[in-house]
């Protein structure tokens, strides 16, 4: 019984592990693609990822324009309800009811905001996939696409799979916003600068 409970609680983790093992088995048995060498220079990181950061900022603004007219009115009404409850005169006879009303109104506003965040996320993912499919991507700029022609095993299939992975990862980064991309640029440049400094000493 304890084992089944653990499986039920961790089914997502177990499913992910099983899926990864299946992918590894398929790769080993059928694909065996060659590794790709990516040359990354510190001076190139920011410029190559700048279009991605720019598009992420544009997507964020587009989401505000799309979501705000649709959802702001409801949020304002719920906030006005909370304000009206808070403005009620303090009366011991109605204090319990006022507290309950305030809790319910606050819960309703939080639920409404949570739903708005979900809708904004869905719109963000949709727009991000469209941008990534259009060609604004995270990994592709760091790799010379002609290298696929020189691969030992089925370069065309590996290129197609690479493009698919690049689109998915790029869409995830775009949906995460420009700040996340700036954080990646900063961490990479800091790492490479520190590595370069250690090499020179």
mmCIF file of N, CA, C and O in Angstrom, residues 103-151:
data_model
loop_
_atom_site.group_PDB
_atom_site.id
_atom_site.type_symbol
_atom_site.label_atom_id
_atom_site.label_comp_id
_atom_site.label_asym_id
_atom_site.label_seq_id
_atom_site.Cartn_x
_atom_site.Cartn_y
_atom_site.Cartn_z
ATOM 1 N N UNK A 103 -13.091 38.309 3.370
ATOM 2 C CA UNK A 103 -12.367 37.090 2.974
ATOM 3 C C UNK A 103 -12.888 36.554 1.641
ATOM 4 O O UNK A 103 -12.108 36.201 0.746
ATOM 5 N N UNK A 104 -14.211 36.503 1.503
ATOM 6 C CA UNK A 104 -14.797 35.992 0.264
ATOM 7 C C UNK A 104 -14.445 36.882 -0.927
ATOM 8 O O UNK A 104 -14.131 36.389 -2.019
ATOM 9 N N UNK A 105 -14.501 38.198 -0.705
ATOM 10 C CA UNK A 105 -14.179 39.127 -1.793
ATOM 11 C C UNK A 105 -12.709 39.033 -2.177
ATOM 12 O O UNK A 105 -12.358 39.080 -3.363
ATOM 13 N N UNK A 106 -11.845 38.906 -1.177
ATOM 14 C CA UNK A 106 -10.406 38.770 -1.455
ATOM 15 C C UNK A 106 -10.108 37.464 -2.183
ATOM 16 O O UNK A 106 -9.306 37.443 -3.132
ATOM 17 N N UNK A 107 -10.766 36.392 -1.753
ATOM 18 C CA UNK A 107 -10.581 35.105 -2.434
ATOM 19 C C UNK A 107 -11.057 35.185 -3.884
ATOM 20 O O UNK A 107 -10.421 34.619 -4.784
ATOM 21 N N UNK A 108 -12.172 35.881 -4.106
ATOM 22 C CA UNK A 108 -12.693 36.022 -5.463
ATOM 23 C C UNK A 108 -11.727 36.810 -6.338
ATOM 24 O O UNK A 108 -11.491 36.468 -7.504
ATOM 25 N N UNK A 109 -11.127 37.872 -5.776
ATOM 26 C CA UNK A 109 -10.158 38.666 -6.540
ATOM 27 C C UNK A 109 -8.906 37.847 -6.853
ATOM 28 O O UNK A 109 -8.392 37.892 -7.979
ATOM 29 N N UNK A 110 -8.434 37.108 -5.868
ATOM 30 C CA UNK A 110 -7.243 36.275 -6.094
ATOM 31 C C UNK A 110 -7.510 35.203 -7.147
ATOM 32 O O UNK A 110 -6.651 34.922 -7.995
ATOM 33 N N UNK A 111 -8.698 34.594 -7.092
ATOM 34 C CA UNK A 111 -9.061 33.583 -8.090
ATOM 35 C C UNK A 111 -9.160 34.208 -9.475
ATOM 36 O O UNK A 111 -8.717 33.615 -10.471
ATOM 37 N N UNK A 112 -9.712 35.408 -9.544
ATOM 38 C CA UNK A 112 -9.834 36.111 -10.829
ATOM 39 C C UNK A 112 -8.456 36.435 -11.393
ATOM 40 O O UNK A 112 -8.200 36.246 -12.587
ATOM 41 N N UNK A 113 -7.566 36.919 -10.527
ATOM 42 C CA UNK A 113 -6.203 37.217 -10.976
ATOM 43 C C UNK A 113 -5.469 35.955 -11.408
ATOM 44 O O UNK A 113 -4.694 35.969 -12.371
ATOM 45 N N UNK A 114 -5.694 34.854 -10.695
ATOM 46 C CA UNK A 114 -5.082 33.590 -11.080
ATOM 47 C C UNK A 114 -5.558 33.136 -12.451
ATOM 48 O O UNK A 114 -4.765 32.650 -13.264
ATOM 49 N N UNK A 115 -6.851 33.308 -12.712
ATOM 50 C CA UNK A 115 -7.381 32.954 -14.022
ATOM 51 C C UNK A 115 -6.804 33.856 -15.110
ATOM 52 O O UNK A 115 -6.496 33.394 -16.212
ATOM 53 N N UNK A 116 -6.622 35.132 -14.780
ATOM 54 C CA UNK A 116 -6.017 36.062 -15.735
ATOM 55 C C UNK A 116 -4.587 35.649 -16.063
ATOM 56 O O UNK A 116 -4.161 35.703 -17.224
ATOM 57 N N UNK A 117 -3.837 35.237 -15.049
ATOM 58 C CA UNK A 117 -2.463 34.785 -15.272
ATOM 59 C C UNK A 117 -2.424 33.551 -16.169
ATOM 60 O O UNK A 117 -1.536 33.418 -17.030
ATOM 61 N N UNK A 118 -3.374 32.632 -15.972
ATOM 62 C CA UNK A 118 -3.430 31.444 -16.820
ATOM 63 C C UNK A 118 -3.713 31.826 -18.274
ATOM 64 O O UNK A 118 -3.077 31.310 -19.200
ATOM 65 N N UNK A 119 -4.659 32.730 -18.473
ATOM 66 C CA UNK A 119 -4.977 33.165 -19.830
ATOM 67 C C UNK A 119 -3.786 33.878 -20.465
ATOM 68 O O UNK A 119 -3.479 33.663 -21.641
ATOM 69 N N UNK A 120 -3.120 34.735 -19.673
ATOM 70 C CA UNK A 120 -1.949 35.446 -20.188
ATOM 71 C C UNK A 120 -0.853 34.457 -20.565
ATOM 72 O O UNK A 120 -0.165 34.628 -21.586
ATOM 73 N N UNK A 121 -0.689 33.413 -19.765
ATOM 74 C CA UNK A 121 0.329 32.400 -20.060
ATOM 75 C C UNK A 121 0.004 31.657 -21.360
ATOM 76 O O UNK A 121 0.890 31.419 -22.188
ATOM 77 N N UNK A 122 -1.267 31.301 -21.544
ATOM 78 C CA UNK A 122 -1.660 30.595 -22.763
ATOM 79 C C UNK A 122 -1.421 31.460 -23.998
ATOM 80 O O UNK A 122 -0.917 30.979 -25.020
ATOM 81 N N UNK A 123 -1.783 32.736 -23.904
ATOM 82 C CA UNK A 123 -1.549 33.662 -25.023
ATOM 83 C C UNK A 123 -0.052 33.808 -25.267
ATOM 84 O O UNK A 123 0.411 33.837 -26.416
ATOM 85 N N UNK A 124 0.717 33.888 -24.176
ATOM 86 C CA UNK A 124 2.164 34.028 -24.295
ATOM 87 C C UNK A 124 2.780 32.822 -24.991
ATOM 88 O O UNK A 124 3.646 32.967 -25.867
ATOM 89 N N UNK A 125 2.350 31.631 -24.613
ATOM 90 C CA UNK A 125 2.883 30.413 -25.231
ATOM 91 C C UNK A 125 2.536 30.379 -26.719
ATOM 92 O O UNK A 125 3.377 30.038 -27.565
ATOM 93 N N UNK A 126 1.297 30.744 -27.053
ATOM 94 C CA UNK A 126 0.879 30.745 -28.454
ATOM 95 C C UNK A 126 1.722 31.714 -29.282
ATOM 96 O O UNK A 126 2.255 31.351 -30.340
ATOM 97 N N UNK A 127 1.846 32.953 -28.795
ATOM 98 C CA UNK A 127 2.637 33.949 -29.522
ATOM 99 C C UNK A 127 4.109 33.547 -29.595
ATOM 100 O O UNK A 127 4.773 33.757 -30.621
ATOM 101 N N UNK A 128 4.613 32.960 -28.513
ATOM 102 C CA UNK A 128 6.024 32.561 -28.479
ATOM 103 C C UNK A 128 6.306 31.464 -29.497
ATOM 104 O O UNK A 128 7.344 31.490 -30.181
ATOM 105 N N UNK A 129 5.409 30.492 -29.619
ATOM 106 C CA UNK A 129 5.601 29.443 -30.618
ATOM 107 C C UNK A 129 5.540 30.017 -32.035
ATOM 108 O O UNK A 129 6.307 29.605 -32.911
ATOM 109 N N UNK A 130 4.656 30.976 -32.259
ATOM 110 C CA UNK A 130 4.571 31.590 -33.580
ATOM 111 C C UNK A 130 5.875 32.319 -33.927
ATOM 112 O O UNK A 130 6.382 32.219 -35.047
ATOM 113 N N UNK A 131 6.420 33.050 -32.948
ATOM 114 C CA UNK A 131 7.674 33.771 -33.182
ATOM 115 C C UNK A 131 8.825 32.802 -33.408
ATOM 116 O O UNK A 131 9.650 32.996 -34.312
ATOM 117 N N UNK A 132 8.881 31.738 -32.598
ATOM 118 C CA UNK A 132 9.960 30.751 -32.749
ATOM 119 C C UNK A 132 9.870 30.044 -34.095
ATOM 120 O O UNK A 132 10.886 29.812 -34.760
ATOM 121 N N UNK A 133 8.664 29.696 -34.516
ATOM 122 C CA UNK A 133 8.505 29.046 -35.815
ATOM 123 C C UNK A 133 8.858 30.000 -36.949
ATOM 124 O O UNK A 133 9.322 29.573 -38.011
ATOM 125 N N UNK A 134 8.630 31.294 -36.729
ATOM 126 C CA UNK A 134 8.957 32.285 -37.753
ATOM 127 C C UNK A 134 10.465 32.425 -37.955
ATOM 128 O O UNK A 134 10.902 32.916 -39.002
ATOM 129 N N UNK A 135 11.258 32.013 -36.946
ATOM 130 C CA UNK A 135 12.708 32.016 -37.134
ATOM 131 C C UNK A 135 13.522 32.698 -36.062
ATOM 132 O O UNK A 135 14.746 32.712 -36.126
ATOM 133 N N UNK A 136 12.881 33.287 -35.043
ATOM 134 C CA UNK A 136 13.618 33.915 -33.939
ATOM 135 C C UNK A 136 13.855 32.839 -32.891
ATOM 136 O O UNK A 136 12.942 32.467 -32.154
ATOM 137 N N UNK A 137 15.100 32.346 -32.807
ATOM 138 C CA UNK A 137 15.372 31.176 -31.980
ATOM 139 C C UNK A 137 16.599 31.371 -31.110
ATOM 140 O O UNK A 137 17.392 32.295 -31.328
ATOM 141 N N UNK A 138 16.761 30.487 -30.139
ATOM 142 C CA UNK A 138 17.791 30.649 -29.118
ATOM 143 C C UNK A 138 19.098 29.935 -29.457
ATOM 144 O O UNK A 138 20.177 30.462 -29.218
ATOM 145 N N UNK A 139 19.022 28.738 -29.996
ATOM 146 C CA UNK A 139 20.219 27.921 -30.201
ATOM 147 C C UNK A 139 20.756 28.033 -31.624
ATOM 148 O O UNK A 139 21.961 28.046 -31.849
ATOM 149 N N UNK A 140 19.852 28.117 -32.589
ATOM 150 C CA UNK A 140 20.243 28.154 -33.988
ATOM 151 C C UNK A 140 21.308 29.187 -34.341
ATOM 152 O O UNK A 140 22.232 28.880 -35.108
ATOM 153 N N UNK A 141 21.222 30.416 -33.809
ATOM 154 C CA UNK A 141 22.232 31.423 -34.171
ATOM 155 C C UNK A 141 23.659 31.049 -33.784
ATOM 156 O O UNK A 141 24.611 31.613 -34.323
ATOM 157 N N UNK A 142 23.814 30.114 -32.839
ATOM 158 C CA UNK A 142 25.149 29.727 -32.390
ATOM 159 C C UNK A 142 25.723 28.544 -33.182
ATOM 160 O O UNK A 142 26.818 28.087 -32.890
ATOM 161 N N UNK A 143 24.967 28.060 -34.158
ATOM 162 C CA UNK A 143 25.387 26.865 -34.890
ATOM 163 C C UNK A 143 25.340 27.126 -36.391
ATOM 164 O O UNK A 143 24.361 27.665 -36.904
ATOM 165 N N UNK A 144 26.377 26.751 -37.081
ATOM 166 C CA UNK A 144 26.422 26.854 -38.532
ATOM 167 C C UNK A 144 25.594 25.723 -39.125
ATOM 168 O O UNK A 144 25.923 24.546 -38.969
ATOM 169 N N UNK A 145 24.496 26.062 -39.802
ATOM 170 C CA UNK A 145 23.578 25.038 -40.302
ATOM 171 C C UNK A 145 24.214 24.147 -41.358
ATOM 172 O O UNK A 145 23.749 23.030 -41.594
ATOM 173 N N UNK A 146 25.285 24.621 -42.004
ATOM 174 C CA UNK A 146 25.938 23.791 -43.025
ATOM 175 C C UNK A 146 26.654 22.585 -42.411
ATOM 176 O O UNK A 146 27.001 21.647 -43.138
ATOM 177 N N UNK A 147 26.874 22.608 -41.086
ATOM 178 C CA UNK A 147 27.538 21.482 -40.429
ATOM 179 C C UNK A 147 26.714 20.207 -40.525
ATOM 180 O O UNK A 147 27.251 19.102 -40.436
ATOM 181 N N UNK A 148 25.405 20.336 -40.691
ATOM 182 C CA UNK A 148 24.570 19.144 -40.791
ATOM 183 C C UNK A 148 24.889 18.342 -42.046
ATOM 184 O O UNK A 148 24.716 17.125 -42.070
ATOM 185 N N UNK A 149 25.343 19.012 -43.103
ATOM 186 C CA UNK A 149 25.641 18.312 -44.353
ATOM 187 C C UNK A 149 26.849 17.385 -44.209
ATOM 188 O O UNK A 149 26.992 16.427 -44.970
ATOM 189 N N UNK A 150 27.716 17.693 -43.246
ATOM 190 C CA UNK A 150 28.931 16.894 -43.074
ATOM 191 C C UNK A 150 28.776 15.793 -42.033
ATOM 192 O O UNK A 150 29.735 15.072 -41.760
ATOM 193 N N UNK A 151 27.581 15.663 -41.446
ATOM 194 C CA UNK A 151 27.395 14.653 -40.413
ATOM 195 C C UNK A 151 27.436 13.253 -41.008
ATOM 196 O O UNK A 151 26.995 13.013 -42.139
#
